[in-house]
Coordinates of C-alpha atoms and ligand atoms in Angstrom, one line a residue:
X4 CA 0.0 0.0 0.0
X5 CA 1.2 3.4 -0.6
X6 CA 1.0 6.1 1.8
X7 CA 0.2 10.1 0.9
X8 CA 2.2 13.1 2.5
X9 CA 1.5 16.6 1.9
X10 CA 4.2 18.6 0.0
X11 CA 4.3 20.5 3.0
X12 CA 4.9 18.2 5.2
X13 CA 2.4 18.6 8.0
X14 CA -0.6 16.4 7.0
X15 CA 1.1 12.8 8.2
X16 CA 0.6 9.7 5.7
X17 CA -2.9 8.9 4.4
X18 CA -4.8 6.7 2.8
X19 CA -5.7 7.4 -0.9
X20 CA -9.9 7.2 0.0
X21 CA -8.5 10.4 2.4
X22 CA -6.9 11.9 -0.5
X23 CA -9.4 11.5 -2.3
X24 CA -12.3 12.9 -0.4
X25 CA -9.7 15.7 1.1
X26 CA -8.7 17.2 -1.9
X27 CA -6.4 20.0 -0.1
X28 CA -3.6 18.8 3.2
X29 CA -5.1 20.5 6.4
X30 CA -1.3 21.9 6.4
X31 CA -2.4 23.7 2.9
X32 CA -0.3 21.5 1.0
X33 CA -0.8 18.9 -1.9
X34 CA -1.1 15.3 -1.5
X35 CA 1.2 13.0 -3.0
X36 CA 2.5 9.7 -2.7
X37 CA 5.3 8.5 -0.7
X38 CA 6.8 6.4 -2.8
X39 CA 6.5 5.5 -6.7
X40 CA 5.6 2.4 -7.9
X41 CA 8.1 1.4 -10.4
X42 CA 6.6 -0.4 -13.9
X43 CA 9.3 -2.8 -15.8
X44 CA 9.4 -2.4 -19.8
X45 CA 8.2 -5.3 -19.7
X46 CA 4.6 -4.6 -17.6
X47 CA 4.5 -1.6 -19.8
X48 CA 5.5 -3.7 -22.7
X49 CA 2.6 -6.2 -21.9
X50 CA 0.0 -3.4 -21.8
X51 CA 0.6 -3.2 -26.0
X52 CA -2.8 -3.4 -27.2
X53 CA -5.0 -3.1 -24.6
X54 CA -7.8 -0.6 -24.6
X55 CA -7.7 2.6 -22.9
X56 CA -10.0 1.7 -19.6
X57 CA -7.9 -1.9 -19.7
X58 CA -4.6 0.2 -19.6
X59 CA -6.1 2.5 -17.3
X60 CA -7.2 -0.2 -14.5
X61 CA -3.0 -1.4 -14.8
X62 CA -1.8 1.8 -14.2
X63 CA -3.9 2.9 -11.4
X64 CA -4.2 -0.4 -9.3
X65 CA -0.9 0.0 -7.4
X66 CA -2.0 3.5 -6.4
X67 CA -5.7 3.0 -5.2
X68 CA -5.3 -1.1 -4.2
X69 CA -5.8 0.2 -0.4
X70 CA -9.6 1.6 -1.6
X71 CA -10.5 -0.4 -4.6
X72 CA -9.9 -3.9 -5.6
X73 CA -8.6 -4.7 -9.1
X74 CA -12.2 -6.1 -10.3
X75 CA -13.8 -2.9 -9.3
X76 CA -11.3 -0.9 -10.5
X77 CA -11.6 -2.2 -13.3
X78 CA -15.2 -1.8 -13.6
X79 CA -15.1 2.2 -12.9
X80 CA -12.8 2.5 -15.7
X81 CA -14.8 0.3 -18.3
X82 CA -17.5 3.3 -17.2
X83 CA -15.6 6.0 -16.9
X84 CA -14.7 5.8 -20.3
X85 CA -17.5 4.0 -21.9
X86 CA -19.1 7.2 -22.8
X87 CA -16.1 8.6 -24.6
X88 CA -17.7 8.7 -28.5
X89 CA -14.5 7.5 -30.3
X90 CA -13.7 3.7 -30.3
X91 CA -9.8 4.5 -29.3
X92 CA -11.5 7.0 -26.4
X93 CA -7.8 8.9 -26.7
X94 CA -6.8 8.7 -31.0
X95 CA -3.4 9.5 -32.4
X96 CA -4.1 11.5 -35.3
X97 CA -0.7 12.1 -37.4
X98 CA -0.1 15.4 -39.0
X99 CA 3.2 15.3 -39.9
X100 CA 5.9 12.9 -41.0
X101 CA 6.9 12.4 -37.0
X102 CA 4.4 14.9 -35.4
X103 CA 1.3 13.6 -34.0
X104 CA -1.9 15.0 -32.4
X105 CA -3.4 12.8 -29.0
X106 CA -6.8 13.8 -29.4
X107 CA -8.1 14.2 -25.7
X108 CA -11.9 15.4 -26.2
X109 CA -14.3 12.6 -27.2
X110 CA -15.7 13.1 -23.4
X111 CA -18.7 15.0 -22.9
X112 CA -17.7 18.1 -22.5
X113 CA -15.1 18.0 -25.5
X114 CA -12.0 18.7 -23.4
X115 CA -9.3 16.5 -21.4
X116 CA -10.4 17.2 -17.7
X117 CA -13.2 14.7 -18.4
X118 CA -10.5 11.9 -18.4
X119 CA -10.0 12.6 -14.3
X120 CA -13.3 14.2 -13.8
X121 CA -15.4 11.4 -14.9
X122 CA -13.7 8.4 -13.0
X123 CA -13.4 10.5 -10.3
X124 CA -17.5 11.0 -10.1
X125 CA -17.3 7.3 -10.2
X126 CA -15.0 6.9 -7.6
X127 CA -16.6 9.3 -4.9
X128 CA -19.9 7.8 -5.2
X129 CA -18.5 4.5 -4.1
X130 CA -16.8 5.7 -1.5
X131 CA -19.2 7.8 -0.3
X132 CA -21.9 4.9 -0.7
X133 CA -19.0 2.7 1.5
X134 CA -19.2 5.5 3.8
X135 CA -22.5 6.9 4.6
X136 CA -21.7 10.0 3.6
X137 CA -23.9 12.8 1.5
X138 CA -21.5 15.6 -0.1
X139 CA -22.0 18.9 -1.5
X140 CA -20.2 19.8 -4.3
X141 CA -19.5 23.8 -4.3
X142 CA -17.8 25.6 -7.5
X143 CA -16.9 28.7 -9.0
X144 CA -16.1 28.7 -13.0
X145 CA -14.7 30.8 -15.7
X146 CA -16.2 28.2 -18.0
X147 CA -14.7 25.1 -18.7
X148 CA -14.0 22.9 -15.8
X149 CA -17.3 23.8 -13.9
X150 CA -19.0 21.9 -16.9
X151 CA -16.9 18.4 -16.9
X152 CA -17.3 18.8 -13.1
X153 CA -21.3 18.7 -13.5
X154 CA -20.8 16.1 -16.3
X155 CA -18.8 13.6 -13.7
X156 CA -21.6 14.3 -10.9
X157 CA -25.0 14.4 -12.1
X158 CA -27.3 11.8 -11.4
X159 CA -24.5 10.0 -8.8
X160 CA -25.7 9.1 -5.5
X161 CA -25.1 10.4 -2.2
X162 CA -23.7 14.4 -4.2
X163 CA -25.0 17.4 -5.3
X164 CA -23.3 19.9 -7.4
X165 CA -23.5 23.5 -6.8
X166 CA -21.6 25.8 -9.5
X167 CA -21.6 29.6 -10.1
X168 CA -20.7 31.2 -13.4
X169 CA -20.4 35.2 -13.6
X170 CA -23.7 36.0 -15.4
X171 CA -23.2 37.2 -19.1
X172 CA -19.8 36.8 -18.5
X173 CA -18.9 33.1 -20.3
X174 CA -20.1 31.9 -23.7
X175 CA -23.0 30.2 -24.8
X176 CA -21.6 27.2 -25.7
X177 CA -19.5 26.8 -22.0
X178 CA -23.0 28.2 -20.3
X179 CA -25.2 25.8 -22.0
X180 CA -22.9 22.7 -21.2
X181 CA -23.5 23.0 -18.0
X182 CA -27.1 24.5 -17.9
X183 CA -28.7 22.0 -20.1
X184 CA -27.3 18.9 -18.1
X185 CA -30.8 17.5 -16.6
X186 CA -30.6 16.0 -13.6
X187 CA -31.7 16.7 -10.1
X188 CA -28.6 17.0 -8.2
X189 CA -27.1 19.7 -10.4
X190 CA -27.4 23.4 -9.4
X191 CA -26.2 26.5 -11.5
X192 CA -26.3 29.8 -10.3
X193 CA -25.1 32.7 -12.8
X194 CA -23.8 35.2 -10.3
X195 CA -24.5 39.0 -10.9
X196 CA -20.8 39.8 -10.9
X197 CA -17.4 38.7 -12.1
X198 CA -15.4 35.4 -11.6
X199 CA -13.1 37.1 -8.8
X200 CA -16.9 37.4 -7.4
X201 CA -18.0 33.7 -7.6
X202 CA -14.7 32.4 -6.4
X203 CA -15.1 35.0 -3.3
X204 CA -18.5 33.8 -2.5
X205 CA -17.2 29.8 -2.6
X206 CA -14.4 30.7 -0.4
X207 CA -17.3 32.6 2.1
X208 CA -19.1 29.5 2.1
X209 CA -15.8 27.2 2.7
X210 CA -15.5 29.5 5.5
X211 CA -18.6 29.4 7.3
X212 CA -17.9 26.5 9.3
X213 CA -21.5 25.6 10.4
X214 CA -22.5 26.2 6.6
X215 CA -19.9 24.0 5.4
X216 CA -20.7 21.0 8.0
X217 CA -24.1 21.4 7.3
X218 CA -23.5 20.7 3.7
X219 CA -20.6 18.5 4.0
X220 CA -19.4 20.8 1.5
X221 CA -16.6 19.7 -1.2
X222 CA -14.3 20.8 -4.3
X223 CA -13.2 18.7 -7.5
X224 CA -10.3 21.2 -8.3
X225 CA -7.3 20.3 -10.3
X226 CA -5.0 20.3 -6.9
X227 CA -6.6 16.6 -6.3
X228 CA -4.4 14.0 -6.7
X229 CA -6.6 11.3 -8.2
X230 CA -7.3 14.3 -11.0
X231 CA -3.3 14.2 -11.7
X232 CA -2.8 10.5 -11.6
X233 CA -6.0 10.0 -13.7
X234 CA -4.4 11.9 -16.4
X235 CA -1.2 10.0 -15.9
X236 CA -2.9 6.9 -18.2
X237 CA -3.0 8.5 -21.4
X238 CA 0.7 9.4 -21.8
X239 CA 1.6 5.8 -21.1
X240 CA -1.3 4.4 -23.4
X241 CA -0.5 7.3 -26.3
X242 CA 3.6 6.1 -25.8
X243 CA 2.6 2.4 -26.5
X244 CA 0.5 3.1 -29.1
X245 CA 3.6 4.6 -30.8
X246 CA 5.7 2.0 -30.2
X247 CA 7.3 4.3 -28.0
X248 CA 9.9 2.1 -25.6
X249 CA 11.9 2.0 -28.3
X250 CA 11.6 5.3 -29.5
X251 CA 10.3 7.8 -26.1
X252 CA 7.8 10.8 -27.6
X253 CA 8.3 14.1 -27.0
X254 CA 5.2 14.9 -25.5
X255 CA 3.7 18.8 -25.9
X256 CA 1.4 20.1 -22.8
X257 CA -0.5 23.3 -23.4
X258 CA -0.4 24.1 -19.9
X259 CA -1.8 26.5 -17.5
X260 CA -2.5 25.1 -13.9
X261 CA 0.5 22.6 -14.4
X262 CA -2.2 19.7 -13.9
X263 CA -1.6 17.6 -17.3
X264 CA 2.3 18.3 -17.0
X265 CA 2.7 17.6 -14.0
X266 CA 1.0 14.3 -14.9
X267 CA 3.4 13.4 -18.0
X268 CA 6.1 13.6 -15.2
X269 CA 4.2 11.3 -12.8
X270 CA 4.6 8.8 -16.3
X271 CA 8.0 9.3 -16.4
X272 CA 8.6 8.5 -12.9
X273 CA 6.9 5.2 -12.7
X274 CA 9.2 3.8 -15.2
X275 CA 7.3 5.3 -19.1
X276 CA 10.4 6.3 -21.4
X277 CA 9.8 9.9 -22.5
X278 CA 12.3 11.9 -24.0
X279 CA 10.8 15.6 -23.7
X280 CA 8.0 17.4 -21.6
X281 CA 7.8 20.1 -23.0
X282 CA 5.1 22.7 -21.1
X283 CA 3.8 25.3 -23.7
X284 CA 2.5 28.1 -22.1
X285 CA 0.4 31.5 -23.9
X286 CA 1.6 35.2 -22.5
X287 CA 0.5 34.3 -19.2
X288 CA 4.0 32.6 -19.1
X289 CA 5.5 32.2 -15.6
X290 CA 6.1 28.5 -16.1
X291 CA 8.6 29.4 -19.1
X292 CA 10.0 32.0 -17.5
X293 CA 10.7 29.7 -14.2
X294 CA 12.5 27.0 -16.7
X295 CA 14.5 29.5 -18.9
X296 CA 15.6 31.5 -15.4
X297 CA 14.8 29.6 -12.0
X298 CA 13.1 32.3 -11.1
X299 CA 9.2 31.6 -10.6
X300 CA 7.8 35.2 -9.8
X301 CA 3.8 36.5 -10.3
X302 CA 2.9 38.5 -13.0
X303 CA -0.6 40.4 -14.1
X304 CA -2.9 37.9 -15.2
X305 CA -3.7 39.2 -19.3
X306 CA -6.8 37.4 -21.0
X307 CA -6.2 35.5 -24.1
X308 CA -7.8 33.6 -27.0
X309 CA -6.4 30.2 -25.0
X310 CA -8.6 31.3 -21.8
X311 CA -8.1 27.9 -20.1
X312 CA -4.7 28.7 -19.2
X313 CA -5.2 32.5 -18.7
X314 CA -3.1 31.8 -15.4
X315 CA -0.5 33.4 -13.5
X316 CA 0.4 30.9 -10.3
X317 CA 0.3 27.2 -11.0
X318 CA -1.3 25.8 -8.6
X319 CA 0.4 22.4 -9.3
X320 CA 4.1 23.5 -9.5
X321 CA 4.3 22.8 -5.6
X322 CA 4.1 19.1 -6.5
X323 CA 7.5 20.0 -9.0
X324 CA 9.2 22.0 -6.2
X325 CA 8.3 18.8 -3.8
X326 CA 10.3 17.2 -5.8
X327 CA 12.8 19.6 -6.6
X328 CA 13.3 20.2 -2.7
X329 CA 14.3 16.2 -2.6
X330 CA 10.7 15.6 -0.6
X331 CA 11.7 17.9 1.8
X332 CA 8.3 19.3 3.1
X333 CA 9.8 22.2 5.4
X334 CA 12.1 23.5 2.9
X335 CA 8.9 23.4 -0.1
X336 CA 7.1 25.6 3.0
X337 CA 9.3 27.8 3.7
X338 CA 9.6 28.7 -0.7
X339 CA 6.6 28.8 -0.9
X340 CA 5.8 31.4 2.5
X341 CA 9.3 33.5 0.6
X342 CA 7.0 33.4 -2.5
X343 CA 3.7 34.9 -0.9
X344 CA 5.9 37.5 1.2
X345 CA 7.8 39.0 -1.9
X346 CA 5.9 37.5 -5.1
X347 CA 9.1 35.4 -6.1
X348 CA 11.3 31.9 -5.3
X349 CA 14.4 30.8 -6.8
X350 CA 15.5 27.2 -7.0
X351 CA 19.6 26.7 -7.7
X352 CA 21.1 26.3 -10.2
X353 CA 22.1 22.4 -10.0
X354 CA 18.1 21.9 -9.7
X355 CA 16.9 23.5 -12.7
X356 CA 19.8 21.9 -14.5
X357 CA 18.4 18.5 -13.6
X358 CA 15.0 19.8 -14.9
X359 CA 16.0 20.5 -18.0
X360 CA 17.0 16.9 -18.9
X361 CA 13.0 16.3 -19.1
X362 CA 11.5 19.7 -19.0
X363 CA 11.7 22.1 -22.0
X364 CA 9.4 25.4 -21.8
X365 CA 8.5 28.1 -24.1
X366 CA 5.5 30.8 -24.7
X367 CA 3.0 31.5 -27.9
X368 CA 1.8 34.6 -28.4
X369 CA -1.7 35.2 -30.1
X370 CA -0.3 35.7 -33.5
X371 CA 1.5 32.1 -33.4
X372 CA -1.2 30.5 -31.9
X373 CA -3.3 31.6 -34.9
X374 CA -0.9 31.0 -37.6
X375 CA -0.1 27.3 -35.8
X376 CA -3.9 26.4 -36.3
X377 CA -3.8 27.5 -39.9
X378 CA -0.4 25.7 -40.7
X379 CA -1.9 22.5 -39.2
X380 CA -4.8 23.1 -41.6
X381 CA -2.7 23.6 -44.5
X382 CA -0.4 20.6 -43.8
X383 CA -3.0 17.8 -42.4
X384 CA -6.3 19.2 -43.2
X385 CA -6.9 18.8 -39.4
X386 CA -8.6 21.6 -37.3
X387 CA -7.2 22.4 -33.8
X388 CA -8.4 24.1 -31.1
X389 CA -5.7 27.4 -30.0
X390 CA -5.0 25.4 -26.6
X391 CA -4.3 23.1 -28.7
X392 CA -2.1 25.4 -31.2
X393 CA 0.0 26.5 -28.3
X394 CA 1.1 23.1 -27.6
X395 CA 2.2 22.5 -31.3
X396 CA 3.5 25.6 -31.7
X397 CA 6.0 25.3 -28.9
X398 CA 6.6 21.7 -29.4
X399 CA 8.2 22.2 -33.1
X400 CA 9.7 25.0 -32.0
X401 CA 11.9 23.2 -29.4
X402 CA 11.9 19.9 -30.1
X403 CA 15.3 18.8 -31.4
X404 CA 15.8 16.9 -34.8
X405 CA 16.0 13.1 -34.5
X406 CA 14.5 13.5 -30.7
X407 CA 11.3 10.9 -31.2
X408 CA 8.1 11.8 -32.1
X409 CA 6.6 15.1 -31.8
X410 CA 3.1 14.2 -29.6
X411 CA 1.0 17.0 -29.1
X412 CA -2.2 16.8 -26.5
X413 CA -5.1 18.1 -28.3
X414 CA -7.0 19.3 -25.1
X415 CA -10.1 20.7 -26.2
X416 CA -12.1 20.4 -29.3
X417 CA -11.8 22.9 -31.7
X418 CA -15.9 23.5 -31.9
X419 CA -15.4 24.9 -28.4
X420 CA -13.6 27.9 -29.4
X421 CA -15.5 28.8 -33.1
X422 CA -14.2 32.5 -33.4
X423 CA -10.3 32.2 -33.1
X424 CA -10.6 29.1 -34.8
X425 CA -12.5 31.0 -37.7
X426 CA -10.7 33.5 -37.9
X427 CA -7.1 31.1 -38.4
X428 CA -8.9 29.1 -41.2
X429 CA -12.3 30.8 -42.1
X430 CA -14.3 27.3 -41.2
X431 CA -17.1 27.3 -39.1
X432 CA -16.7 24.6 -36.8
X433 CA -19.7 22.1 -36.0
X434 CA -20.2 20.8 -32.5
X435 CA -20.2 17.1 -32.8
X436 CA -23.6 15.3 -33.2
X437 CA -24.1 14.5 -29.2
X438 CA -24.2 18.0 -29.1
X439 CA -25.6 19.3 -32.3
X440 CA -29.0 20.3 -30.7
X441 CA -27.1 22.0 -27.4
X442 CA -28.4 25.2 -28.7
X443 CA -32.2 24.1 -28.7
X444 CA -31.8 22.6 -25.7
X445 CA -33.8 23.8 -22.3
X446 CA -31.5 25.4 -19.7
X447 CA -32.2 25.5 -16.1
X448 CA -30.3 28.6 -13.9
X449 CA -30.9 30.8 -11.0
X450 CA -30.0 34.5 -11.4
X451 CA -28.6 35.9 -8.0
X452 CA -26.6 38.6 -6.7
X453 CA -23.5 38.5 -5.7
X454 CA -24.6 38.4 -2.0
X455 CA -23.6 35.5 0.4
X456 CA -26.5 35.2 2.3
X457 CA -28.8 35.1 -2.0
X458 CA -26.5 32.3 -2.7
X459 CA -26.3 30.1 0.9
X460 CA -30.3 30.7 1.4
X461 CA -30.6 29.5 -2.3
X462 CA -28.6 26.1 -1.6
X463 CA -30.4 25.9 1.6
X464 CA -34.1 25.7 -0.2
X465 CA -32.9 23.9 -3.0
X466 CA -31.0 20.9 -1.1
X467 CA -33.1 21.5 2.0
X468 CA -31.3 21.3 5.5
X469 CA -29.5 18.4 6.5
Ligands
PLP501 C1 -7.5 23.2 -18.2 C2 -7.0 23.3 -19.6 C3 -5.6 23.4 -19.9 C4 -4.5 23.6 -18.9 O1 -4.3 22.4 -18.1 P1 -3.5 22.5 -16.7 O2 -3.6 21.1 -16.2 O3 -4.2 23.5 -15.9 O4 -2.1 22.9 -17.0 C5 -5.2 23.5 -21.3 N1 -6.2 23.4 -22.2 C6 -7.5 23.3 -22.0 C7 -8.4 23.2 -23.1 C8 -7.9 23.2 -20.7 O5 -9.3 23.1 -20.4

């Protein structure tokens, strides 16, 4: 069995049902595990062929086997996945003579986090069920992940999910994904306001301790560690499919929060050859500028056409600096107290050097992004979102010649996105046909103001007290 400490050190070791359900250390800190389970070439040689929720179950098992049983294990995955619409659930799509496209949204909501969201939806409500236990599932969205979060919960047993959305403020597309979702343990409140105002009122609820208890209130963010290792499946199943032990892929991560990156390095350390991570980042580029200088320092967030990773601290580069700080928990504390005093940590030189054996990192600006979605037109007749585009854009640019194939994670689908997408090749994207009518569909949302008491007394009617 394998234990879970905090990357800060204080939280003890725990089980991965407490990781699970925690989500955030008490200490304020990530979970991760103690130890890695190591794979052979030869397990990962013997996963050759099997399909994704098969290679999914292997991979996982040694992580979870403390909570769930390989059978059931198993059987989550077969689920999980089961409603992915492509027979491959994650396709290789090749655009170039060695570059490669791992298309990651044939999930519901047509982008990757519903390869962690949706087994994770599966895995709570067993849990919970084993427990006893009723859980309130509280959210604030810009767009995208509130959506694959409803997706994963609705119609589960023993949750309810609870997610605001600034009012007017996101598209119609991202709006109706999760308004149209009908089932009765899904609650969407459009906030009279602005994001900063929806996270503010979820943090007033997390804070109002009789509230929260009340509710058994919850979060499915991306800091949970079954979200990371979730994602860690698709690297190892996308490197197989290549024939990759022979020949480790260069793997491109448009990344904002760290999450899928940080995931690709989880694959590397239990034994998956692969010769380059490299993170690809839009303007909002404090990762690339922490790889190129050591240096990981804040900067003002600016909004781009790549929204999704429209971020400025990484949540997820604690679990690097874990590592980075040789699993020292008081030493990734005290960087990261140095970074919320002053804006700014350094790691030494000798660290990032080591870094840069896996890690390359580099920044699009809105101008590549565009022309990398209309040069992947021209050379493949394939259409990709601009998350997407960043990730191929800085992938070509740094990968080296005769490195292994170029793969780039496609992470959202390019219907999602219509006007930049336009505007780089003049098509109209469709949605796919499970969504074709999501425009004629009936949406159900309260309107409320941005008002703790409107938004608690709203949850309070609507779940009735516990
Ligand atoms: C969330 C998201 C990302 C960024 O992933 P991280 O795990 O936060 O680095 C990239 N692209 C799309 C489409 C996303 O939804």
């Amino acid at each position: 069995m394998i234990a879970h400490v905090s990357t800060r050190g204080g939280a003890g070791r725990r089980s991965f049902e407490e990781v699970l359900l925690a989500g955030l250390a008490e200490d304020g800190g990530l979970f991760l595990p103690e130890s890695w389970p190591r794979f052979s070439r030869e397990a990962l040689a013997a996963m050759q062929g099997l399909s994704y929720a098969e290679t999914a179950c292997r991979i996982l098992l040694p992580f979870v086997e403390d909570c769930f049983e390989a059978a059931e294990l198993g059987e989550l995955c077969e689920t999980a996945y089961a409603g992915f619409d492509h027979a491959a659930t994650a396709p290789l799509v090749q655009i170039a003579a060695d570059d490669w496209l791992l298309e990651l949204f044939h999930g519901p909501t047509l982008a990757f986090k519903d390869f962690a969201l949706q087994l994770l939806g599966l895995m709570f409500e067993r849990v919970l069920a084993r427990r006893g236990r009723r859980i309130t599932i509280v959210g604030a969205t810009s767009g995208d992940t509130g959506s694959a979060a409803i997706h994963a919960v609705a119609g589960r047993a023993n949750m309810a999910i609870v997610v605001l959305h600034p009012h007017e403020r996101v598209s119609a597309v991202q709006r109706r994904q999760m308004t149209t979702v009908e089932a009765g343990n899904v609650f969407n409140i459009a906030v009279r306001g602005t994001f900063d105002d929806c996270q503010a009122l979820v943090k007033a609820m997390f804070a109002d301790t009789a509230f929260r208890r009340e509710f058994d209130l919850a979060a499915i963010n991306s800091i949970n560690w079954a979200r990371i290792l979730a994602q860690t499946v698709y690297y190892v199943f996308a490197a197989l499919r290549l024939g990759g032990l022979e020949r480790p892929p260069v793997f491109a991560v448009p990344t904002g929060n760290f999450g899928d990156v940080y995931a690709g390095y989880v694959a590397h350390r239990i034994g998956l050859p692969i010769r380059r991570l490299v993170v690809a980042t839009n303007r909002n580029d404090i990762l690339a500028r922490f790889f190129a200088t050591g240096v990981y320092r804040a900067g003002e967030v600016v909004p781009t056409v790549t929204p999704s990773m429209d971020i400025q601290v990484a949540s997820n580069f604690e679990r690097l600096l874990f590592a980075l700080e040789g699993g020292d928990g008081a030493r990734v504390r005290t960087k990261l107290e140095e970074f919320a005093r002053s804006g700014m940590l350094t790691v030494d030189s000798a660290e990032l050097a080591a870094l840069a054996e896996l890690f390359l990192a580099g920044r699009a600006t809105e101008e590549e992004t565009r022309a990398a979605i209309r040069a992947v037109w021209v050379e493949s007749g394939r259409v990709v979102d601009p998350h997407t585009a960043v990730g191929v854009h800085v992938g070509r640019r740094l990968r080296r010649p005769g490195e292994g194939p170029l793969v780039c994670l496609a992470t959202a689908h390019p219907a999602k996105f219509p006007e930049t997408v336009a505007e780089a090749t003049g098509r109209q994207e469709a949605l796919p046909p499970r969504l074709g009518d999501l425009m004629r569909r009936q949406e159900r949302f309260a309107v409320l103001d941005a008002d703790p008491a409107a938004i608690q007394g709203f949850i309070r009617e609507r779940l009735g007290r516990r």
